[in-house]
Coordinates of C-alpha atoms in Angstrom, one line a residue:
X282 CA -30.6 -6.9 1.1
X283 CA -28.2 -7.0 -1.7
X284 CA -27.5 -9.6 -4.6
X285 CA -24.0 -11.1 -4.1
X286 CA -23.4 -14.0 -6.4
X287 CA -25.0 -16.1 -9.2
X288 CA -23.9 -19.4 -10.6
X289 CA -25.2 -21.7 -13.3
X290 CA -26.5 -25.3 -12.9
X291 CA -27.2 -27.7 -15.5
X292 CA -30.9 -26.4 -16.2
X293 CA -31.8 -22.8 -17.1
X294 CA -31.8 -21.9 -13.4
X295 CA -29.6 -19.5 -11.4
X296 CA -29.0 -19.3 -7.6
X297 CA -28.5 -15.9 -6.0
X298 CA -27.3 -15.2 -2.5
X299 CA -27.8 -12.0 -0.5
X300 CA -27.2 -9.9 2.6
X301 CA -30.7 -10.8 3.7
X302 CA -29.3 -14.4 4.7
X303 CA -31.4 -16.3 2.1
X304 CA -30.5 -18.0 -1.2
X305 CA -33.0 -18.0 -4.0
X306 CA -33.3 -20.1 -7.2
X307 CA -34.8 -18.6 -10.3
X308 CA -35.8 -19.7 -13.7
X309 CA -34.1 -17.8 -16.4
X310 CA -34.8 -15.8 -18.6
X311 CA -38.4 -15.4 -17.2
X312 CA -37.3 -14.7 -13.6
X313 CA -39.8 -17.0 -12.0
X314 CA -38.8 -17.6 -8.3
X315 CA -38.5 -21.4 -7.7
X316 CA -36.9 -21.8 -4.2
X317 CA -36.0 -19.7 -1.3
X318 CA -33.4 -21.2 1.3
X319 CA -33.3 -20.0 4.9
X320 CA -31.0 -21.2 7.6
X321 CA -28.0 -18.9 7.7
X322 CA -28.0 -16.3 10.5
X323 CA -26.0 -13.7 8.6
X324 CA -25.2 -12.6 4.9
X325 CA -24.4 -15.3 2.3
X326 CA -21.1 -14.5 0.5
X327 CA -21.1 -17.2 -2.3
X328 CA -22.9 -20.1 -3.8
X329 CA -22.3 -22.8 -6.2
X330 CA -24.3 -25.7 -7.7
X331 CA -23.2 -29.3 -7.3
X332 CA -21.7 -30.6 -10.5
X333 CA -24.8 -32.8 -11.0
X334 CA -27.1 -29.9 -10.2
X335 CA -28.9 -31.6 -7.3
X336 CA -27.5 -29.5 -4.5
X337 CA -26.4 -26.0 -3.7
X338 CA -23.4 -25.0 -1.4
X339 CA -23.4 -21.8 0.4
X340 CA -20.9 -19.8 2.7
X341 CA -22.0 -17.2 5.1
X342 CA -20.9 -14.4 7.4
X343 CA -22.2 -16.6 10.3
X344 CA -18.9 -18.5 9.5
X345 CA -20.7 -21.8 8.4
X346 CA -20.8 -23.7 5.0
X347 CA -24.1 -25.4 4.2
X348 CA -25.1 -27.9 1.7
X349 CA -28.7 -27.8 0.5
X350 CA -30.4 -30.7 -1.2
X351 CA -33.1 -29.9 -3.8
X352 CA -34.7 -33.4 -3.7
X353 CA -35.0 -33.4 0.1
X354 CA -35.9 -29.7 0.2
X355 CA -33.6 -28.8 3.2
X356 CA -30.1 -28.3 4.3
X357 CA -28.4 -31.7 4.6
X358 CA -25.0 -30.6 6.0
X359 CA -23.5 -27.8 7.9
X360 CA -19.8 -27.2 8.4
X361 CA -18.7 -25.0 11.2
X362 CA -14.8 -25.3 11.0
X363 CA -14.0 -21.6 10.0
X364 CA -13.5 -19.2 12.8
X365 CA -14.5 -16.1 10.7
X366 CA -17.0 -15.3 7.9
X367 CA -17.0 -17.5 4.7
X368 CA -16.7 -15.6 1.3
X369 CA -16.9 -18.4 -1.2
X370 CA -17.4 -22.1 -1.9
X371 CA -16.4 -24.4 -4.9
X372 CA -17.2 -27.9 -5.7
X373 CA -14.6 -30.5 -6.8
X374 CA -15.7 -32.0 -10.2
X375 CA -16.3 -35.5 -8.4
X376 CA -19.1 -33.8 -6.3
X377 CA -17.6 -35.5 -3.2
X378 CA -15.5 -32.6 -2.0
X379 CA -16.4 -28.9 -1.3
X380 CA -13.9 -26.1 -0.8
X381 CA -14.5 -22.9 1.1
X382 CA -12.5 -19.6 1.7
X383 CA -12.7 -17.4 4.5
X384 CA -11.7 -14.1 6.4
X385 CA -9.8 -16.4 8.8
X386 CA -7.0 -16.4 6.1
X387 CA -7.5 -20.0 5.3
X388 CA -9.4 -22.3 2.8
X389 CA -10.7 -25.7 3.7
X390 CA -11.7 -28.8 1.9
X391 CA -14.7 -30.8 3.2
X392 CA -15.6 -34.4 2.6
X393 CA -19.3 -34.1 2.0
X394 CA -19.8 -37.9 2.2
X395 CA -18.2 -38.3 5.7
X396 CA -19.1 -34.8 6.5
X397 CA -15.7 -34.0 7.8
X398 CA -13.1 -31.3 7.3
X399 CA -10.4 -33.0 5.3
X400 CA -7.8 -30.3 4.8
X401 CA -6.9 -26.7 5.7
X402 CA -4.8 -24.6 3.3
X403 CA -2.8 -22.0 5.1
X404 CA -0.4 -19.6 3.6
X405 CA -2.3 -16.4 2.9
X406 CA -1.6 -13.7 5.3
X407 CA -5.0 -12.0 4.8
X408 CA -8.7 -12.9 4.1
X409 CA -9.1 -15.4 1.3
X410 CA -11.7 -13.8 -0.7
X411 CA -12.6 -16.3 -3.6
X412 CA -11.6 -19.8 -4.8
X413 CA -12.2 -22.0 -7.8
X414 CA -11.0 -25.4 -9.0
X415 CA -8.9 -25.7 -12.1
X416 CA -11.5 -27.5 -14.3
X417 CA -11.4 -31.4 -13.8
X418 CA -8.4 -31.3 -11.7
X419 CA -7.2 -31.5 -8.0
X420 CA -5.8 -28.0 -8.2
X421 CA -7.5 -25.3 -6.1
X422 CA -7.0 -21.6 -6.9
X423 CA -7.4 -19.0 -4.3
X424 CA -7.2 -15.2 -4.2
X425 CA -6.5 -13.0 -1.2
X426 CA -6.5 -9.6 0.4
X427 CA -2.8 -10.2 0.7
X428 CA -2.6 -9.3 -3.2
X429 CA -1.7 -12.9 -4.2
X430 CA -3.2 -15.7 -6.2
X431 CA -2.2 -19.3 -5.1
X432 CA -2.6 -22.7 -6.6
X433 CA -3.0 -25.6 -4.1
X434 CA -2.7 -29.4 -4.7
X435 CA -5.7 -30.8 -2.6
X436 CA -4.0 -34.3 -2.4
X437 CA -0.9 -32.9 -0.7
X438 CA -2.3 -29.7 0.9
X439 CA 0.7 -27.8 -0.4
X440 CA 0.8 -24.5 -2.2
X441 CA 2.2 -25.4 -5.7
X442 CA 2.3 -21.8 -7.3
X443 CA 1.8 -18.2 -6.4
X444 CA 1.1 -15.4 -8.7
X445 CA 2.3 -11.9 -7.9
X446 CA 1.4 -8.6 -9.5
X447 CA -1.7 -7.1 -8.0
X448 CA -1.0 -4.1 -5.6
X449 CA -4.3 -4.2 -4.0
X450 CA -6.6 -6.8 -2.3
X451 CA -7.9 -9.3 -4.8
X452 CA -11.7 -9.8 -4.7
X453 CA -12.3 -12.5 -7.3
X454 CA -10.6 -15.2 -9.4
X455 CA -11.7 -17.4 -12.3
X456 CA -10.5 -19.9 -14.9
X457 CA -11.4 -19.9 -18.6
X458 CA -13.2 -23.2 -19.6
X459 CA -10.1 -24.6 -20.9
X460 CA -8.2 -24.1 -17.7
X461 CA -5.3 -22.3 -19.5
X462 CA -6.0 -18.7 -18.2
X463 CA -6.8 -17.1 -14.8
X464 CA -8.7 -13.8 -14.5
X465 CA -8.6 -11.9 -11.4
X466 CA -9.7 -8.4 -10.2
X467 CA -8.9 -6.2 -7.1
X468 CA -10.3 -3.6 -4.8
X469 CA -8.9 -0.6 -7.0
X470 CA -10.7 -1.9 -10.2
X471 CA -7.7 -3.6 -11.8
X472 CA -8.3 -6.8 -13.7
X473 CA -5.6 -9.1 -14.8
X474 CA -5.3 -12.3 -17.1
X475 CA -2.6 -14.9 -16.2
X476 CA -1.2 -17.8 -18.2
X477 CA -1.7 -20.8 -15.9
X478 CA 1.2 -22.9 -17.1
X479 CA 3.8 -20.1 -17.5
X480 CA 2.7 -18.5 -14.2
X481 CA 2.9 -14.9 -15.9
X482 CA 0.6 -12.1 -16.2
X483 CA -0.5 -11.6 -19.9
X484 CA -2.8 -8.6 -19.6
X485 CA -3.8 -6.0 -17.2
X486 CA -7.0 -3.6 -17.4
X487 CA -7.6 -0.6 -15.4
X488 CA -11.1 0.3 -14.4
X489 CA -10.1 2.3 -11.3
X490 CA -11.0 3.8 -8.9
X491 CA -14.0 1.7 -8.2
X492 CA -13.5 -1.8 -6.9
X493 CA -14.0 -4.8 -9.3
X494 CA -16.1 -7.4 -7.6
X495 CA -16.0 -10.3 -10.0
X496 CA -14.4 -11.6 -13.2
X497 CA -15.8 -14.2 -15.5
X498 CA -14.9 -15.6 -18.9
X499 CA -17.6 -16.5 -21.4
X500 CA -17.5 -20.2 -22.6
X501 CA -15.2 -19.4 -25.5
X502 CA -12.8 -17.4 -23.4
X503 CA -12.8 -14.4 -25.8
X504 CA -14.9 -12.1 -23.5
X505 CA -14.4 -11.3 -19.8
X506 CA -17.2 -9.8 -17.7
X507 CA -16.0 -7.4 -14.9
X508 CA -18.6 -6.6 -12.4
X509 CA -17.8 -3.1 -11.1
X510 CA -18.8 -1.2 -7.9
X511 CA -19.7 1.7 -10.0
X512 CA -22.8 0.0 -11.1
X513 CA -21.7 -1.2 -14.5
X514 CA -20.4 -4.4 -16.1
X515 CA -17.3 -3.9 -18.2
X516 CA -17.4 -6.3 -21.2
X517 CA -13.7 -6.9 -22.2
X518 CA -12.9 -8.4 -25.7
X519 CA -9.7 -10.0 -24.7
X520 CA -7.8 -10.2 -28.1
X521 CA -8.6 -6.5 -29.0
X522 CA -8.6 -5.1 -25.4
X523 CA -11.9 -3.5 -26.4
X524 CA -14.2 -2.6 -23.5
X525 CA -18.0 -2.2 -23.8
X526 CA -20.1 -1.0 -20.7
X527 CA -23.4 -2.4 -19.6
X528 CA -25.1 0.3 -17.5
X529 CA -28.4 -0.4 -15.8
X530 CA -27.8 -1.2 -12.2
X531 CA -28.4 1.5 -9.4
X532 CA -25.6 0.3 -7.1
X533 CA -22.4 -1.9 -7.2
X534 CA -22.6 -5.0 -9.3
X535 CA -21.4 -7.9 -7.1
X536 CA -21.3 -10.7 -9.7
X537 CA -21.9 -11.4 -13.5
X538 CA -22.0 -14.6 -15.3
X539 CA -22.6 -16.0 -18.7
X540 CA -25.1 -18.8 -19.5
X541 CA -23.4 -21.8 -21.2
X542 CA -24.0 -20.9 -24.7
X543 CA -22.8 -17.3 -24.1
X544 CA -26.1 -15.8 -25.4
X545 CA -27.0 -14.3 -21.9
X546 CA -25.2 -12.4 -19.1
X547 CA -26.8 -12.4 -15.7
X548 CA -25.7 -9.8 -13.2
X549 CA -26.4 -9.4 -9.4
X550 CA -26.2 -6.2 -7.6
X551 CA -26.3 -4.3 -4.3
X552 CA -29.5 -2.7 -5.7
X553 CA -31.2 -5.9 -4.8
X554 CA -31.9 -6.9 -8.4
X555 CA -30.8 -9.5 -10.9
X556 CA -30.6 -8.4 -14.4
X557 CA -30.5 -10.5 -17.6
X558 CA -28.7 -9.0 -20.7
X559 CA -28.7 -10.4 -24.1

């Protein structure tokens, strides 16, 4: 099994997903296992807590997207609209809509109230590897193995903007809290920071040759954590372009996230462990 992703909810808990087809919820920082979710038949690529923290969404290699309700203790919705494995999921801030991205080159938007697929976003020419909503907006950001980042208006279903500059497949994309910057990283270890409004690249950082698997800003936006396939997390101080390495995993780091006050970093690795750094 391998740790793939970790996201923060409203309590001091994290959710992790794995190649063993389960998701788990843990207390942090003590690491107490609270819940294990079974129902997917293949690896789980991504998860995200509902904005109110009452549910978890997961996307899997079995091509399905599932919604799990903590109060009911079970899967309450399954969406089978993708034709290929699902890499990631993202909740709209209303909590009524859930987006997913897939190896079928598309992203989809689901209405979780009516349990129907509302929109399909087509335009990428290769696997869509990650997606995130611009905070508190109707704009969805996707990144793809076609080396581009796209912004979609979920009300019209149209692509509003495309960012060009990566020369390798893009693995991950994330906004800063303010929604003014995008961070992205690719299969050759290059991380980039983009100005959302100007649609321009404002920084590029080379951690080659190992793939960079995820990028995440801290709450202030001053620090960027880059999870690397070489088993380290590169901590980039954006203003100074200064890099510190966190070394402790025995295999590729698949995800790294900060807690809300920025005092802790949590990383998940293919070595099957989750580590907490302070």
